[in-house]
GROMACS .gro file of N, CA and C in nm:
model
  420
    1UNK      N    1   3.872  -3.596  12.203
    1UNK     CA    2   3.833  -3.456  12.208
    1UNK      C    3   3.688  -3.448  12.254
    2UNK      N    4   3.663  -3.368  12.353
    2UNK     CA    5   3.528  -3.347  12.404
    2UNK      C    6   3.460  -3.238  12.322
    3UNK      N    7   3.340  -3.268  12.272
    3UNK     CA    8   3.265  -3.171  12.193
    3UNK      C    9   3.127  -3.152  12.254
    4UNK      N   10   3.082  -3.027  12.256
    4UNK     CA   11   2.946  -2.998  12.301
    4UNK      C   12   2.853  -2.994  12.180
    5UNK      N   13   2.725  -3.001  12.206
    5UNK     CA   14   2.627  -2.993  12.096
    5UNK      C   15   2.638  -2.862  12.021
    6UNK      N   16   2.664  -2.753  12.093
    6UNK     CA   17   2.671  -2.623  12.027
    6UNK      C   18   2.795  -2.608  11.939
    7UNK      N   19   2.898  -2.685  11.966
    7UNK     CA   20   3.020  -2.677  11.884
    7UNK      C   21   3.010  -2.754  11.754
    8UNK      N   22   2.928  -2.857  11.750
    8UNK     CA   23   2.924  -2.947  11.635
    8UNK      C   24   2.899  -2.876  11.501
    9UNK      N   25   2.798  -2.789  11.489
    9UNK     CA   26   2.775  -2.726  11.358
    9UNK      C   27   2.893  -2.644  11.308
   10UNK      N   28   2.959  -2.571  11.395
   10UNK     CA   29   3.076  -2.493  11.354
   10UNK      C   30   3.194  -2.581  11.315
   11UNK      N   31   3.214  -2.688  11.390
   11UNK     CA   32   3.321  -2.783  11.356
   11UNK      C   33   3.293  -2.850  11.223
   12UNK      N   34   3.166  -2.882  11.199
   12UNK     CA   35   3.127  -2.942  11.071
   12UNK      C   36   3.156  -2.844  10.956
   13UNK      N   37   3.114  -2.718  10.972
   13UNK     CA   38   3.135  -2.617  10.868
   13UNK      C   39   3.284  -2.603  10.836
   14UNK      N   40   3.367  -2.594  10.940
   14UNK     CA   41   3.511  -2.580  10.917
   14UNK      C   42   3.568  -2.703  10.847
   15UNK      N   43   3.529  -2.821  10.890
   15UNK     CA   44   3.582  -2.944  10.830
   15UNK      C   45   3.541  -2.955  10.683
   16UNK      N   46   3.417  -2.919  10.650
   16UNK     CA   47   3.374  -2.922  10.510
   16UNK      C   48   3.452  -2.819  10.429
   17UNK      N   49   3.464  -2.698  10.480
   17UNK     CA   50   3.537  -2.594  10.407
   17UNK      C   51   3.684  -2.630  10.386
   18UNK      N   52   3.740  -2.708  10.478
   18UNK     CA   53   3.879  -2.753  10.466
   18UNK      C   54   3.892  -2.885  10.391
   19UNK      N   55   3.779  -2.941  10.346
   19UNK     CA   56   3.777  -3.068  10.271
   19UNK      C   57   3.843  -3.180  10.351
   20UNK      N   58   3.813  -3.186  10.480
   20UNK     CA   59   3.879  -3.278  10.573
   20UNK      C   60   3.786  -3.395  10.605
   21UNK      N   61   3.796  -3.502  10.526
   21UNK     CA   62   3.707  -3.618  10.542
   21UNK      C   63   3.714  -3.677  10.683
   22UNK      N   64   3.833  -3.704  10.739
   22UNK     CA   65   3.837  -3.761  10.875
   22UNK      C   66   3.772  -3.669  10.979
   23UNK      N   67   3.791  -3.538  10.966
   23UNK     CA   68   3.731  -3.445  11.063
   23UNK      C   69   3.579  -3.444  11.051
   24UNK      N   70   3.526  -3.450  10.928
   24UNK     CA   71   3.380  -3.456  10.911
   24UNK      C   72   3.328  -3.587  10.971
   25UNK      N   73   3.391  -3.698  10.938
   25UNK     CA   74   3.345  -3.829  10.987
   25UNK      C   75   3.345  -3.836  11.139
   26UNK      N   76   3.442  -3.772  11.204
   26UNK     CA   77   3.453  -3.776  11.350
   26UNK      C   78   3.337  -3.706  11.419
   27UNK      N   79   3.262  -3.626  11.346
   27UNK     CA   80   3.150  -3.551  11.405
   27UNK      C   81   3.019  -3.630  11.401
   28UNK      N   82   3.019  -3.746  11.338
   28UNK     CA   83   2.899  -3.827  11.322
   28UNK      C   84   2.912  -3.960  11.395
   29UNK      N   85   2.800  -4.009  11.447
   29UNK     CA   86   2.795  -4.144  11.503
   29UNK      C   87   2.821  -4.243  11.390
   30UNK      N   88   2.877  -4.360  11.420
   30UNK     CA   89   2.906  -4.457  11.314
   30UNK      C   90   2.784  -4.493  11.229
   31UNK      N   91   2.666  -4.494  11.289
   31UNK     CA   92   2.543  -4.530  11.217
   31UNK      C   93   2.457  -4.409  11.183
   32UNK      N   94   2.517  -4.292  11.180
   32UNK     CA   95   2.443  -4.167  11.155
   32UNK      C   96   2.383  -4.165  11.015
   33UNK      N   97   2.283  -4.078  10.999
   33UNK     CA   98   2.224  -4.053  10.867
   33UNK      C   99   2.230  -3.904  10.837
   34UNK      N  100   2.233  -3.873  10.708
   34UNK     CA  101   2.233  -3.734  10.661
   34UNK      C  102   2.139  -3.729  10.542
   35UNK      N  103   2.030  -3.655  10.555
   35UNK     CA  104   1.928  -3.648  10.450
   35UNK      C  105   1.939  -3.516  10.375
   36UNK      N  106   1.950  -3.527  10.244
   36UNK     CA  107   1.964  -3.412  10.155
   36UNK      C  108   1.836  -3.393  10.075
   37UNK      N  109   1.791  -3.268  10.059
   37UNK     CA  110   1.666  -3.243   9.987
   37UNK      C  111   1.687  -3.247   9.835
   38UNK      N  112   1.580  -3.273   9.761
   38UNK     CA  113   1.589  -3.272   9.614
   38UNK      C  114   1.645  -3.141   9.558
   39UNK      N  115   1.623  -3.030   9.627
   39UNK     CA  116   1.675  -2.901   9.580
   39UNK      C  117   1.827  -2.902   9.567
   40UNK      N  118   1.895  -2.985   9.642
   40UNK     CA  119   2.041  -2.994   9.632
   40UNK      C  120   2.089  -3.107   9.543
   41UNK      N  121   2.014  -3.215   9.540
   41UNK     CA  122   2.062  -3.334   9.468
   41UNK      C  123   2.006  -3.346   9.327
   42UNK      N  124   1.895  -3.279   9.300
   42UNK     CA  125   1.831  -3.294   9.170
   42UNK      C  126   1.745  -3.419   9.160
   43UNK      N  127   1.740  -3.498   9.266
   43UNK     CA  128   1.656  -3.618   9.268
   43UNK      C  129   1.510  -3.578   9.290
   44UNK      N  130   1.420  -3.671   9.273
   44UNK     CA  131   1.278  -3.641   9.295
   44UNK      C  132   1.238  -3.661   9.441
   45UNK      N  133   1.317  -3.736   9.516
   45UNK     CA  134   1.291  -3.762   9.657
   45UNK      C  135   1.416  -3.726   9.738
   46UNK      N  136   1.401  -3.703   9.868
   46UNK     CA  137   1.520  -3.680   9.951
   46UNK      C  138   1.618  -3.798   9.941
   47UNK      N  139   1.745  -3.768   9.953
   47UNK     CA  140   1.852  -3.868   9.949
   47UNK      C  141   1.909  -3.881  10.089
   48UNK      N  142   1.917  -4.003  10.141
   48UNK     CA  143   1.972  -4.025  10.274
   48UNK      C  144   2.103  -4.101  10.263
   49UNK      N  145   2.207  -4.041  10.319
   49UNK     CA  146   2.338  -4.105  10.330
   49UNK      C  147   2.346  -4.171  10.467
   50UNK      N  148   2.413  -4.285  10.475
   50UNK     CA  149   2.423  -4.358  10.602
   50UNK      C  150   2.567  -4.392  10.634
   51UNK      N  151   2.603  -4.373  10.761
   51UNK     CA  152   2.736  -4.406  10.809
   51UNK      C  153   2.829  -4.286  10.806
   52UNK      N  154   2.905  -4.269  10.913
   52UNK     CA  155   2.990  -4.150  10.929
   52UNK      C  156   3.088  -4.133  10.814
   53UNK      N  157   3.157  -4.239  10.775
   53UNK     CA  158   3.257  -4.228  10.669
   53UNK      C  159   3.191  -4.201  10.535
   54UNK      N  160   3.082  -4.270  10.506
   54UNK     CA  161   3.012  -4.247  10.379
   54UNK      C  162   2.959  -4.105  10.369
   55UNK      N  163   2.907  -4.053  10.479
   55UNK     CA  164   2.858  -3.914  10.482
   55UNK      C  165   2.974  -3.819  10.453
   56UNK      N  166   3.083  -3.836  10.526
   56UNK     CA  167   3.198  -3.746  10.511
   56UNK      C  168   3.253  -3.750  10.369
   57UNK      N  169   3.269  -3.868  10.314
   57UNK     CA  170   3.323  -3.880  10.178
   57UNK      C  171   3.230  -3.815  10.076
   58UNK      N  172   3.100  -3.835  10.089
   58UNK     CA  173   3.005  -3.778   9.993
   58UNK      C  174   3.001  -3.626  10.001
   59UNK      N  175   3.003  -3.572  10.122
   59UNK     CA  176   2.997  -3.427  10.139
   59UNK      C  177   3.123  -3.362  10.083
   60UNK      N  178   3.238  -3.415  10.118
   60UNK     CA  179   3.363  -3.356  10.068
   60UNK      C  180   3.375  -3.373   9.917
   61UNK      N  181   3.333  -3.486   9.865
   61UNK     CA  182   3.335  -3.505   9.719
   61UNK      C  183   3.245  -3.403   9.649
   62UNK      N  184   3.131  -3.371   9.708
   62UNK     CA  185   3.037  -3.276   9.647
   62UNK      C  186   3.095  -3.136   9.638
   63UNK      N  187   3.175  -3.095   9.735
   63UNK     CA  188   3.230  -2.958   9.734
   63UNK      C  189   3.369  -2.950   9.672
   64UNK      N  190   3.434  -3.061   9.650
   64UNK     CA  191   3.572  -3.061   9.600
   64UNK      C  192   3.592  -2.992   9.465
   65UNK      N  193   3.498  -2.998   9.370
   65UNK     CA  194   3.520  -2.929   9.243
   65UNK      C  195   3.514  -2.776   9.253
   66UNK      N  196   3.465  -2.724   9.363
   66UNK     CA  197   3.448  -2.580   9.378
   66UNK      C  198   3.581  -2.511   9.408
   67UNK      N  199   3.590  -2.382   9.375
   67UNK     CA  200   3.709  -2.303   9.407
   67UNK      C  201   3.725  -2.298   9.559
   68UNK      N  202   3.617  -2.270   9.628
   68UNK     CA  203   3.618  -2.260   9.774
   68UNK      C  204   3.475  -2.265   9.824
   69UNK      N  205   3.461  -2.297   9.951
   69UNK     CA  206   3.331  -2.288  10.018
   69UNK      C  207   3.351  -2.214  10.149
   70UNK      N  208   3.245  -2.155  10.196
   70UNK     CA  209   3.245  -2.096  10.331
   70UNK      C  210   3.105  -2.113  10.386
   71UNK      N  211   3.095  -2.190  10.492
   71UNK     CA  212   2.968  -2.214  10.559
   71UNK      C  213   2.962  -2.127  10.684
   72UNK      N  214   2.871  -2.031  10.683
   72UNK     CA  215   2.855  -1.938  10.795
   72UNK      C  216   2.740  -1.986  10.882
   73UNK      N  217   2.773  -2.031  11.001
   73UNK     CA  218   2.676  -2.091  11.093
   73UNK      C  219   2.629  -1.986  11.192
   74UNK      N  220   2.499  -1.981  11.215
   74UNK     CA  221   2.442  -1.887  11.312
   74UNK      C  222   2.305  -1.936  11.354
   75UNK      N  223   2.247  -1.870  11.450
   75UNK     CA  224   2.111  -1.895  11.496
   75UNK      C  225   2.082  -2.043  11.523
   76UNK      N  226   2.139  -2.092  11.632
   76UNK     CA  227   2.115  -2.229  11.675
   76UNK      C  228   2.009  -2.232  11.783
   77UNK      N  229   1.922  -2.330  11.775
   77UNK     CA  230   1.826  -2.357  11.882
   77UNK      C  231   1.841  -2.505  11.914
   78UNK      N  232   1.885  -2.534  12.037
   78UNK     CA  233   1.906  -2.673  12.079
   78UNK      C  234   1.814  -2.702  12.196
   79UNK      N  235   1.745  -2.815  12.186
   79UNK     CA  236   1.652  -2.858  12.291
   79UNK      C  237   1.682  -3.004  12.321
   80UNK      N  238   1.762  -3.028  12.422
   80UNK     CA  239   1.797  -3.165  12.458
   80UNK      C  240   1.885  -3.228  12.352
   81UNK      N  241   1.833  -3.331  12.288
   81UNK     CA  242   1.911  -3.403  12.186
   81UNK      C  243   1.872  -3.365  12.044
   82UNK      N  244   1.796  -3.257  12.028
   82UNK     CA  245   1.761  -3.211  11.893
   82UNK      C  246   1.799  -3.064  11.879
   83UNK      N  247   1.813  -3.021  11.756
   83UNK     CA  248   1.846  -2.882  11.733
   83UNK      C  249   1.824  -2.842  11.588
   84UNK      N  250   1.813  -2.711  11.568
   84UNK     CA  251   1.805  -2.653  11.434
   84UNK      C  252   1.914  -2.548  11.425
   85UNK      N  253   1.992  -2.555  11.319
   85UNK     CA  254   2.100  -2.459  11.296
   85UNK      C  255   2.082  -2.397  11.159
   86UNK      N  256   2.090  -2.265  11.154
   86UNK     CA  257   2.082  -2.192  11.028
   86UNK      C  258   2.223  -2.170  10.974
   87UNK      N  259   2.234  -2.168  10.842
   87UNK     CA  260   2.365  -2.154  10.778
   87UNK      C  261   2.347  -2.087  10.643
   88UNK      N  262   2.440  -2.000  10.609
   88UNK     CA  263   2.451  -1.952  10.471
   88UNK      C  264   2.575  -2.019  10.414
   89UNK      N  265   2.555  -2.097  10.309
   89UNK     CA  266   2.664  -2.171  10.246
   89UNK      C  267   2.705  -2.100  10.118
   90UNK      N  268   2.831  -2.062  10.112
   90UNK     CA  269   2.887  -1.997   9.994
   90UNK      C  270   2.964  -2.103   9.914
   91UNK      N  271   2.934  -2.112   9.785
   91UNK     CA  272   2.999  -2.208   9.696
   91UNK      C  273   3.057  -2.132   9.578
   92UNK      N  274   3.189  -2.111   9.577
   92UNK     CA  275   3.253  -2.034   9.470
   92UNK      C  276   3.293  -2.126   9.356
   93UNK      N  277   3.260  -2.083   9.235
   93UNK     CA  278   3.291  -2.160   9.115
   93UNK      C  279   3.313  -2.063   9.000
   94UNK      N  280   3.362  -2.115   8.887
   94UNK     CA  281   3.386  -2.032   8.769
   94UNK      C  282   3.286  -2.067   8.660
   95UNK      N  283   3.228  -1.962   8.600
   95UNK     CA  284   3.142  -1.978   8.482
   95UNK      C  285   3.175  -1.865   8.387
   96UNK      N  286   3.199  -1.899   8.262
   96UNK     CA  287   3.235  -1.799   8.161
   96UNK      C  288   3.353  -1.714   8.207
   97UNK      N  289   3.452  -1.780   8.265
   97UNK     CA  290   3.576  -1.717   8.312
   97UNK      C  291   3.554  -1.614   8.422
   98UNK      N  292   3.441  -1.620   8.489
   98UNK     CA  293   3.413  -1.530   8.601
   98UNK      C  294   3.381  -1.614   8.725
   99UNK      N  295   3.422  -1.560   8.839
   99UNK     CA  296   3.394  -1.630   8.965
   99UNK      C  297   3.256  -1.591   9.013
  100UNK      N  298   3.180  -1.692   9.054
  100UNK     CA  299   3.044  -1.671   9.102
  100UNK      C  300   3.029  -1.740   9.238
  101UNK      N  301   2.928  -1.696   9.313
  101UNK     CA  302   2.898  -1.754   9.444
  101UNK      C  303   2.754  -1.802   9.442
  102UNK      N  304   2.737  -1.933   9.451
  102UNK     CA  305   2.604  -1.990   9.467
  102UNK      C  306   2.579  -1.995   9.617
  103UNK      N  307   2.506  -1.893   9.667
  103UNK     CA  308   2.478  -1.880   9.811
  103UNK      C  309   2.346  -1.948   9.841
  104UNK      N  310   2.349  -2.033   9.942
  104UNK     CA  311   2.229  -2.110   9.977
  104UNK      C  312   2.198  -2.089  10.125
  105UNK      N  313   2.075  -2.048  10.153
  105UNK     CA  314   2.027  -2.036  10.292
  105UNK      C  315   1.976  -2.173  10.334
  106UNK      N  316   2.041  -2.229  10.436
  106UNK     CA  317   2.013  -2.367  10.479
  106UNK      C  318   1.966  -2.371  10.623
  107UNK      N  319   1.894  -2.478  10.654
  107UNK     CA  320   1.864  -2.515  10.792
  107UNK      C  321   1.900  -2.662  10.809
  108UNK      N  322   1.975  -2.690  10.914
  108UNK     CA  323   2.007  -2.828  10.950
  108UNK      C  324   1.919  -2.867  11.067
  109UNK      N  325   1.845  -2.974  11.051
  109UNK     CA  326   1.764  -3.030  11.160
  109UNK      C  327   1.843  -3.149  11.214
  110UNK      N  328   1.894  -3.133  11.335
  110UNK     CA  329   1.989  -3.229  11.390
  110UNK      C  330   1.933  -3.308  11.507
  111UNK      N  331   1.984  -3.431  11.518
  111UNK     CA  332   1.969  -3.511  11.639
  111UNK      C  333   2.111  -3.541  11.686
  112UNK      N  334   2.132  -3.527  11.816
  112UNK     CA  335   2.265  -3.546  11.875
  112UNK      C  336   2.263  -3.669  11.964
  113UNK      N  337   2.380  -3.730  11.980
  113UNK     CA  338   2.395  -3.839  12.075
  113UNK      C  339   2.526  -3.820  12.151
  114UNK      N  340   2.523  -3.854  12.279
  114UNK     CA  341   2.639  -3.842  12.366
  114UNK      C  342   2.717  -3.973  12.360
  115UNK      N  343   2.844  -3.965  12.327
  115UNK     CA  344   2.927  -4.085  12.317
  115UNK      C  345   3.017  -4.101  12.439
  116UNK      N  346   2.964  -4.065  12.555
  116UNK     CA  347   3.042  -4.078  12.677
  116UNK      C  348   3.124  -3.954  12.706
  117UNK      N  349   3.058  -3.840  12.704
  117UNK     CA  350   3.124  -3.714  12.735
  117UNK      C  351   3.150  -3.626  12.615
  118UNK      N  352   3.128  -3.677  12.496
  118UNK     CA  353   3.145  -3.598  12.375
  118UNK      C  354   3.025  -3.622  12.284
  119UNK      N  355   2.974  -3.515  12.225
  119UNK     CA  356   2.855  -3.524  12.142
  119UNK      C  357   2.891  -3.539  11.995
  120UNK      N  358   2.806  -3.613  11.922
  120UNK     CA  359   2.818  -3.628  11.777
  120UNK      C  360   2.679  -3.618  11.717
  121UNK      N  361   2.674  -3.603  11.586
  121UNK     CA  362   2.546  -3.604  11.516
  121UNK      C  363   2.497  -3.748  11.502
  122UNK      N  364   2.373  -3.772  11.544
  122UNK     CA  365   2.308  -3.900  11.515
  122UNK      C  366   2.240  -3.891  11.380
  123UNK      N  367   2.189  -3.772  11.348
  123UNK     CA  368   2.132  -3.748  11.215
  123UNK      C  369   2.133  -3.599  11.185
  124UNK      N  370   2.137  -3.570  11.056
  124UNK     CA  371   2.121  -3.433  11.006
  124UNK      C  372   2.025  -3.441  10.888
  125UNK      N  373   1.931  -3.350  10.884
  125UNK     CA  374   1.840  -3.338  10.770
  125UNK      C  375   1.850  -3.194  10.723
  126UNK      N  376   1.886  -3.176  10.599
  126UNK     CA  377   1.912  -3.044  10.543
  126UNK      C  378   1.788  -2.991  10.473
  127UNK      N  379   1.758  -2.864  10.495
  127UNK     CA  380   1.647  -2.796  10.425
  127UNK      C  381   1.703  -2.672  10.357
  128UNK      N  382   1.659  -2.646  10.235
  128UNK     CA  383   1.699  -2.526  10.161
  128UNK      C  384   1.585  -2.426  10.169
  129UNK      N  385   1.616  -2.305  10.218
  129UNK     CA  386   1.515  -2.200  10.224
  129UNK      C  387   1.512  -2.118  10.095
  130UNK      N  388   1.629  -2.080  10.046
  130UNK     CA  389   1.638  -2.010   9.918
  130UNK      C  390   1.784  -2.007   9.875
  131UNK      N  391   1.806  -1.968   9.750
  131UNK     CA  392   1.942  -1.960   9.697
  131UNK      C  393   1.951  -1.844   9.600
  132UNK      N  394   2.072  -1.794   9.584
  132UNK     CA  395   2.098  -1.692   9.483
  132UNK      C  396   2.236  -1.718   9.426
  133UNK      N  397   2.255  -1.679   9.303
  133UNK     CA  398   2.381  -1.698   9.235
  133UNK      C  399   2.430  -1.561   9.189
  134UNK      N  400   2.545  -1.518   9.241
  134UNK     CA  401   2.591  -1.381   9.216
  134UNK      C  402   2.739  -1.381   9.177
  135UNK      N  403   2.780  -1.281   9.097
  135UNK     CA  404   2.923  -1.267   9.067
  135UNK      C  405   2.998  -1.216   9.190
  136UNK      N  406   3.122  -1.260   9.205
  136UNK     CA  407   3.207  -1.213   9.315
  136UNK      C  408   3.347  -1.185   9.261
  137UNK      N  409   3.421  -1.105   9.336
  137UNK     CA  410   3.561  -1.077   9.304
  137UNK      C  411   3.649  -1.142   9.410
  138UNK      N  412   3.753  -1.206   9.365
  138UNK     CA  413   3.852  -1.260   9.458
  138UNK      C  414   3.966  -1.160   9.469
  139UNK      N  415   4.031  -1.152   9.585
  139UNK     CA  416   4.143  -1.059   9.597
  139UNK      C  417   4.255  -1.098   9.500
  140UNK      N  418   4.326  -1.000   9.454
  140UNK     CA  419   4.436  -1.026   9.358
  140UNK      C  420   4.552  -1.095   9.425
   0.00000   0.00000   0.00000
């Protein structure tokens, strides 16, 4: 499958929301890295995941306990082999028998590599701009 740089963030969002480990892994170079900020991991330093399969497994494992996720991708700026993509990530979960949405405003700082006609992520570094936690209603 041929992928452009502009398609990668949307394909990633869909694959994560669908909990599709092989689809997430296919978007990364075999030796890719993914750096997560302490705001998401609770660690004192950024956490870097290495390798396409390890990245995919960790990301899908992190969202699997949630009721649902929806990653809304917008505002991309791509310059050659680098880019910044903005995203609002919705994470639905239950607390006190009520459904809530932990919404996080994210920026992905990406490096891309061409694998012979198709682009993949060489690296992603995630930044959190802000978050809010709000009650939501699911359709009956």
